[in-house]
mmCIF file of C-alpha atoms in Angstrom:
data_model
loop_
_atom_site.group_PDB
_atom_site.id
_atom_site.type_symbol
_atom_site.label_atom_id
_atom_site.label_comp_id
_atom_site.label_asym_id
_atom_site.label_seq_id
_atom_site.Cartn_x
_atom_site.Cartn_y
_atom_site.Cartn_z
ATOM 1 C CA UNK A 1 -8.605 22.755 -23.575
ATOM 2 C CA UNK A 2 -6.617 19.236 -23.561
ATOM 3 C CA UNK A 3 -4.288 18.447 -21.002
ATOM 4 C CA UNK A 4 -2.776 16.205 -23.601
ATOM 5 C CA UNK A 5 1.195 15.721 -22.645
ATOM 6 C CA UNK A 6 1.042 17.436 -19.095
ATOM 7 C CA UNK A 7 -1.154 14.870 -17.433
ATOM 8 C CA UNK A 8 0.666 12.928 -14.376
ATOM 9 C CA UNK A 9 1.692 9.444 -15.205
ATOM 10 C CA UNK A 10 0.334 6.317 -13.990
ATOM 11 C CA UNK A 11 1.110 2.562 -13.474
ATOM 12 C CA UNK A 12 -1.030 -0.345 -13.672
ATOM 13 C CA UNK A 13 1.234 -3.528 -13.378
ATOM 14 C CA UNK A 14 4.328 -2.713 -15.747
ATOM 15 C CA UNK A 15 2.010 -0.746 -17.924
ATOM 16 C CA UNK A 16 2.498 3.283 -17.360
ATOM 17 C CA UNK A 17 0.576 5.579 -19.163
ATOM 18 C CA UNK A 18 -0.536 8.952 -18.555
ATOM 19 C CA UNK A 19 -3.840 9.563 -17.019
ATOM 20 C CA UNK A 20 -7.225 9.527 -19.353
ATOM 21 C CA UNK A 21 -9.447 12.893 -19.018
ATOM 22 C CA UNK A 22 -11.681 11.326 -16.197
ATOM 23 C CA UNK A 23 -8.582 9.706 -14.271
ATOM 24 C CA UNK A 24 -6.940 13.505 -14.010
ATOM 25 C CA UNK A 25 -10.138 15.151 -12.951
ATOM 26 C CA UNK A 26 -10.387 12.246 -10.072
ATOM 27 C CA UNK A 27 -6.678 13.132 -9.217
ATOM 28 C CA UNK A 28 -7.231 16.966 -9.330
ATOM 29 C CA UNK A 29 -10.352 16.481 -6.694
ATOM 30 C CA UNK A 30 -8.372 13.949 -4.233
ATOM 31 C CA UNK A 31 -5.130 16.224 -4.247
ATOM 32 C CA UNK A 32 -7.051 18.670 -3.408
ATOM 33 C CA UNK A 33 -8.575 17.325 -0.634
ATOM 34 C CA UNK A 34 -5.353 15.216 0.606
ATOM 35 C CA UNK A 35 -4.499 15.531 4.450
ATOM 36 C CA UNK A 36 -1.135 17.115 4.420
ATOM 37 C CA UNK A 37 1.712 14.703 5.417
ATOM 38 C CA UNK A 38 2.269 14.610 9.115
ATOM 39 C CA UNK A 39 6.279 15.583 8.569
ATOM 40 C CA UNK A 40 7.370 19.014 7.480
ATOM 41 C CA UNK A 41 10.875 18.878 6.452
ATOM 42 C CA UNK A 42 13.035 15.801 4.505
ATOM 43 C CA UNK A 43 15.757 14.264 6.035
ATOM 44 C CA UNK B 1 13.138 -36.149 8.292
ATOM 45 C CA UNK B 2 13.819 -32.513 8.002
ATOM 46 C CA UNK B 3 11.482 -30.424 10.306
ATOM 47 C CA UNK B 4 10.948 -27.152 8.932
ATOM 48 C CA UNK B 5 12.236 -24.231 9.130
ATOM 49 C CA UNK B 6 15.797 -26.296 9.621
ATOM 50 C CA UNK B 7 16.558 -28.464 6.201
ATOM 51 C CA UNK B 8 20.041 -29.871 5.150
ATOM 52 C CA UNK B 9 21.191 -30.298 1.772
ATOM 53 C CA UNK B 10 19.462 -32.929 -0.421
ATOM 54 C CA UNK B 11 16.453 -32.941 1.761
ATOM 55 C CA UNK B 12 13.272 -34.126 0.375
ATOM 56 C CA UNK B 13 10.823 -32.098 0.888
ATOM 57 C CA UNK B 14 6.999 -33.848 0.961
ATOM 58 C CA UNK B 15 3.959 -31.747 0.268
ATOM 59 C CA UNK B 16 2.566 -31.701 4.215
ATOM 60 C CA UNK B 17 5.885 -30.407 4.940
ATOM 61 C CA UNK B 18 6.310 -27.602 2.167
ATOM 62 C CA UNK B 19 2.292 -26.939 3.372
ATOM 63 C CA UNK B 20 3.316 -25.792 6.613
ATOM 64 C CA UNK B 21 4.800 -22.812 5.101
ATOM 65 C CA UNK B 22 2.940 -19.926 6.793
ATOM 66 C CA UNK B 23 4.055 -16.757 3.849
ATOM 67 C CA UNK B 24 4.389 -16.872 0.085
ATOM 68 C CA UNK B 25 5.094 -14.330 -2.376
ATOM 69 C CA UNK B 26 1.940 -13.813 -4.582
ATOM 70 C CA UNK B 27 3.641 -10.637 -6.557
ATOM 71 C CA UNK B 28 6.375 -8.161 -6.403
ATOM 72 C CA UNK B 29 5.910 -5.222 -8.654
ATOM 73 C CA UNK B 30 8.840 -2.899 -9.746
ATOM 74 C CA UNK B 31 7.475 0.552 -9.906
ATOM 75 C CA UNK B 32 8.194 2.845 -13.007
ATOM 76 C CA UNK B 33 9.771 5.939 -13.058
ATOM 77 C CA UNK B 34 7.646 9.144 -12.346
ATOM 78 C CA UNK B 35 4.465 8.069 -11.180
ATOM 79 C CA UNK B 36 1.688 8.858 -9.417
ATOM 80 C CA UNK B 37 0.318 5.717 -8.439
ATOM 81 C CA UNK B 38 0.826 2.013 -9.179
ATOM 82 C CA UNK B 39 -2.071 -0.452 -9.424
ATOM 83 C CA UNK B 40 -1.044 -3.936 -8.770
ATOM 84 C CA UNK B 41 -3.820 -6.041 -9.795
ATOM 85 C CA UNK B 42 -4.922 -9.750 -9.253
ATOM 86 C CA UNK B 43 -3.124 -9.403 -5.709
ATOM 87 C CA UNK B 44 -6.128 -10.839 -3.642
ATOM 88 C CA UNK B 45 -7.820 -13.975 -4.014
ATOM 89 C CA UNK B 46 -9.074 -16.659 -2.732
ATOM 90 C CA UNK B 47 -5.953 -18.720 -1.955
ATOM 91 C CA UNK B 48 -5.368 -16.363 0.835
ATOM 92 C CA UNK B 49 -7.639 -14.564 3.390
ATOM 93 C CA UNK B 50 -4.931 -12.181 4.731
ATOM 94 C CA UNK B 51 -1.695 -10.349 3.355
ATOM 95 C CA UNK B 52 1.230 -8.529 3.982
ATOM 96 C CA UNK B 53 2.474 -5.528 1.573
ATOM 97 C CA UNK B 54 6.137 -3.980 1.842
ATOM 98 C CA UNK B 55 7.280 -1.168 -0.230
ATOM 99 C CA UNK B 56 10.963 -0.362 -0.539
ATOM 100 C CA UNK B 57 13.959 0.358 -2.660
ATOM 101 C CA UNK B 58 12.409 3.224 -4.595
ATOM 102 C CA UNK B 59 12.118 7.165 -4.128
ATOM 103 C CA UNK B 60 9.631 9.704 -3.962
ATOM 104 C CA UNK B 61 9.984 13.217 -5.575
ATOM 105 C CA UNK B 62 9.586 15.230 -2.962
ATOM 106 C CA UNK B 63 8.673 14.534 0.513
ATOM 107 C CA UNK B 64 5.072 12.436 0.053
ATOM 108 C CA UNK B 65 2.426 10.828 2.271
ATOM 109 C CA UNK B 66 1.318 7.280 0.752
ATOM 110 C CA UNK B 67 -2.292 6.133 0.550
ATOM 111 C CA UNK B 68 -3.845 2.686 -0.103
ATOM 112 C CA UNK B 69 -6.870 2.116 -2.003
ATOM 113 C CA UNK B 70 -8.760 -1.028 -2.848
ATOM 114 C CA UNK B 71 -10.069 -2.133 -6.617
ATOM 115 C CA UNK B 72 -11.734 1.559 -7.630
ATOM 116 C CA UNK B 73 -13.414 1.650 -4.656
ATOM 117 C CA UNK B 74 -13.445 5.865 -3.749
ATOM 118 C CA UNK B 75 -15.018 5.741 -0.118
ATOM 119 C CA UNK B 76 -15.627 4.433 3.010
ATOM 120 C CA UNK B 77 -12.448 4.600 4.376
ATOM 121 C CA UNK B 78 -11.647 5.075 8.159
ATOM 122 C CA UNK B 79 -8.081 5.349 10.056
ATOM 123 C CA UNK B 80 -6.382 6.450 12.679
ATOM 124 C CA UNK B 81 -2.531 7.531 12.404
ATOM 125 C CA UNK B 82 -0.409 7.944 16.090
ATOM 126 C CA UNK B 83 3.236 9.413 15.593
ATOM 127 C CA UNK B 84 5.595 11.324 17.069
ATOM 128 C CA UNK B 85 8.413 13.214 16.610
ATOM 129 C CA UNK B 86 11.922 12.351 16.735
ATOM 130 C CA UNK B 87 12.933 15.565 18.729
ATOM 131 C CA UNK B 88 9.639 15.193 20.862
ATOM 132 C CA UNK B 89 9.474 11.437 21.249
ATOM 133 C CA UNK B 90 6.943 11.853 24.354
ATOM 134 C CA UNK B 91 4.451 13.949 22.568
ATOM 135 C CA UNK B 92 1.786 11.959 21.202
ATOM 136 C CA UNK B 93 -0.063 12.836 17.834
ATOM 137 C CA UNK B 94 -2.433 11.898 15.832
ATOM 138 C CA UNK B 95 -4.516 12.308 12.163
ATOM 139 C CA UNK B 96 -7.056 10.544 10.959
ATOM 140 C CA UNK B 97 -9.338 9.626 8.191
ATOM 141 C CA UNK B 98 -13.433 9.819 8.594
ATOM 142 C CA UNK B 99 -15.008 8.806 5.621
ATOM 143 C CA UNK B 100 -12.090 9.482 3.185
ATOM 144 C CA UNK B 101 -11.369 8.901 -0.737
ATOM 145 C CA UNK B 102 -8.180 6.569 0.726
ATOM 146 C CA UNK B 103 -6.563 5.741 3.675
ATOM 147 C CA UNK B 104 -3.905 8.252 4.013
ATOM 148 C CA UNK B 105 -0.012 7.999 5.717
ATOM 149 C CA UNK B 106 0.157 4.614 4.794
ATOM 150 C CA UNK B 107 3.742 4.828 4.266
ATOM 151 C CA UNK B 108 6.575 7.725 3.141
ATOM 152 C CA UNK B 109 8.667 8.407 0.701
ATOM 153 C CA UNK B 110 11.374 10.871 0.134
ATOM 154 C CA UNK B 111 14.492 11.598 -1.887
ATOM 155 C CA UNK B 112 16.211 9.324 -0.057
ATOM 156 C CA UNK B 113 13.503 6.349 0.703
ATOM 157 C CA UNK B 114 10.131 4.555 -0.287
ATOM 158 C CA UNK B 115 8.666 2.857 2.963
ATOM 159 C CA UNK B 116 5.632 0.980 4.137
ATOM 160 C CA UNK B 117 4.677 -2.143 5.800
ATOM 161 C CA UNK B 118 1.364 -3.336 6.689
ATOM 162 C CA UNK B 119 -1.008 -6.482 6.875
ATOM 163 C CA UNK B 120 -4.838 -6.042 5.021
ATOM 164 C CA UNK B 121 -7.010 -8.423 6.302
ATOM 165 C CA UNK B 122 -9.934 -10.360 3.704
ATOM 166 C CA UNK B 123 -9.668 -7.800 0.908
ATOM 167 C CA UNK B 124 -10.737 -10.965 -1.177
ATOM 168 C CA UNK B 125 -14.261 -12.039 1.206
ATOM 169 C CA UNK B 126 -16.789 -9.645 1.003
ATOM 170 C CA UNK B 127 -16.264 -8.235 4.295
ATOM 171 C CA UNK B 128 -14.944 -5.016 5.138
ATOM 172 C CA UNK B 129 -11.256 -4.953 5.004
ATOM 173 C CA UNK B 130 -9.131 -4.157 7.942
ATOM 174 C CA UNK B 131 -5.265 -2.661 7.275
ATOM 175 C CA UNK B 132 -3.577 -3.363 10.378
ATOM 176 C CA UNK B 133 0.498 -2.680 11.594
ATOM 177 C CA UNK B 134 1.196 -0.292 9.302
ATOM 178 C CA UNK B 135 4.155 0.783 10.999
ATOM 179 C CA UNK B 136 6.248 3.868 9.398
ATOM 180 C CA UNK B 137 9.304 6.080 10.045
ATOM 181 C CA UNK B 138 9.694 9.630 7.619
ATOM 182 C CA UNK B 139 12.404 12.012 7.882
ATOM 183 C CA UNK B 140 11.066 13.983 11.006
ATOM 184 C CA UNK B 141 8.243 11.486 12.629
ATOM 185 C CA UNK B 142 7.810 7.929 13.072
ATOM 186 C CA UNK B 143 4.145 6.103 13.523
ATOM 187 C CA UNK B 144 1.453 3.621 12.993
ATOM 188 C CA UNK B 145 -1.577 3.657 11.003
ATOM 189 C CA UNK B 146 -4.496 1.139 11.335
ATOM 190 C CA UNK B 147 -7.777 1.759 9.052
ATOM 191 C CA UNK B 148 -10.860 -0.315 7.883
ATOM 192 C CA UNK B 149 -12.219 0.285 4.266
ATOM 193 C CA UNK B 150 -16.198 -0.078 5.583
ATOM 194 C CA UNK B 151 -17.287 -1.725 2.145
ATOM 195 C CA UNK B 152 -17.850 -5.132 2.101
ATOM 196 C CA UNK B 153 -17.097 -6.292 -1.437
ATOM 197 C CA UNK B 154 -13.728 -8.311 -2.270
ATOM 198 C CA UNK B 155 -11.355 -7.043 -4.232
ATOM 199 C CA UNK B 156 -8.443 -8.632 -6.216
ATOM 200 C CA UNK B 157 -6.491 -5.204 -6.983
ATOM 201 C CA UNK B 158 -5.162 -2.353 -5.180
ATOM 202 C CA UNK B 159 -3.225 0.885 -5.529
ATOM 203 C CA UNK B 160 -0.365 2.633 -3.349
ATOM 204 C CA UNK B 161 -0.904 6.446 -3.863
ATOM 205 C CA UNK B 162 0.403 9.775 -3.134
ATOM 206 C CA UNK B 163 -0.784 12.971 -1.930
ATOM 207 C CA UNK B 164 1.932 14.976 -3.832
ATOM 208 C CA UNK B 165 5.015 14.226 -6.181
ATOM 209 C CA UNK B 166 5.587 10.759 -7.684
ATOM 210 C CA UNK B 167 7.379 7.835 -7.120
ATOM 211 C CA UNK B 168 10.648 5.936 -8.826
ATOM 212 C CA UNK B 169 11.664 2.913 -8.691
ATOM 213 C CA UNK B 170 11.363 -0.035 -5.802
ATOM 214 C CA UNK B 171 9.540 -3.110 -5.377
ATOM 215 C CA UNK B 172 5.804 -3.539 -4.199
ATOM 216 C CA UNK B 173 5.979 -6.884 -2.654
ATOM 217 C CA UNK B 174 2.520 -8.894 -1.800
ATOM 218 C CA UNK B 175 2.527 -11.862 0.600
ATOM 219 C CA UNK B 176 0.013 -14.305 1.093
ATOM 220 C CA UNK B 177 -0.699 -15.224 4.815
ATOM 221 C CA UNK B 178 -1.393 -19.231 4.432
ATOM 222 C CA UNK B 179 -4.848 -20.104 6.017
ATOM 223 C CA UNK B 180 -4.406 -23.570 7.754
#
């Protein structure tokens, strides 16, 4: 199934595009392993 | 004779004078709206062994951790973050990263701010690259992070990062650290 049009977007210089295929998988793995941020609450 | 940093107006400036200036912008990036991570590239080079890199000006969709990543380079990288709280100033704490995919808490952002500040250390040399004073305050906590990225390969590019949410708006500024 594509992800085509729900992919996040990305910014290389002034250039943002969505991610490729093999950019969102690579996202999908890090998120998932991301440290939670060390606040808990905005503001 | 002006001796710098004091000048007056009309001052002529000679080129062993204007080369004592220790900081100069190499590139300040405005980030789009929306994303998920900006790449600045051709950042590092040769001109410069060391750098500073501020972030500011721009928001964050929700509340968001930044990371920092060199080139494409996915591993290898090591850190230590010390904070505390505002309401429990006294109480240490600490994260870290063994090994990671980036170096994490680099910097916040939140509705309200985009923030972080920190040196990186011959990203260009084929060294490993230190990221030193990385100083940061959130909504709830304020801290430091220092890392090393244990690769030694130089890079020209790298990316700020989230671990949630995106970011809108602000400048990425990059300053060169002059080397004699």
């Amino acid at each position: 199934m594509s992800n085509e049009g729900t992919k996040p977007l990305i910014q290389v210089d002034d250039l943002v595009r969505e991610m490729t295929d093999e950019e969102y998988a690579q996202y999908l793995q890090d998120q998932a392993n991301a440290p939670a941020p060390l606040v808990t609450e905005d503001e | 004779m002006p001796t710098p940093p004091t000048f007056v107006t009309g001052s002529v400036l000679t080129a062993a004078q204007m080369n004592t200036i220790g900081m100069h912008l190499v590139k300040a990036q405005t980030v789009g709206t929306g994303v998920s991570s900006v790449t600045v590239t051709n950042a590092f080079s040769a001109d410069y062994d060391n750098y500073r890199i501020l972030y500011s000006g721009g928001v964050g969709s929700t509340l968001i951790s930044l990371t920092f990543k060199l080139g494409s380079s996915a591993t290898g990288y090591y850190g230590i973050t010390n904070y505390a709280t505002y309401a429990a100033a006294t109480t240490p704490l600490s994260g870290g990263d063994n090994n990671a995919v980036v170096l994490n808490s680099i910097g916040y952002a939140s509705t309200s701010f985009t923030q972080c500040s920190f040196d990186v250390l011959a990203p260009n040399l084929a060294r490993w690259t230190t990221i030193a004073n990385c100083s940061w305050a959130a909504g709830t906590v304020a801290g430091n992070t220092n890392g090393v990225h244990q690769v030694a390969t130089a890079y020209t590019d790298f990316t700020i990062g989230v671990n949630t949410g995106t970011l809108t708006g602000g400048t990425i500024r990059v300053y060169g650290y002059r080397n004699s």
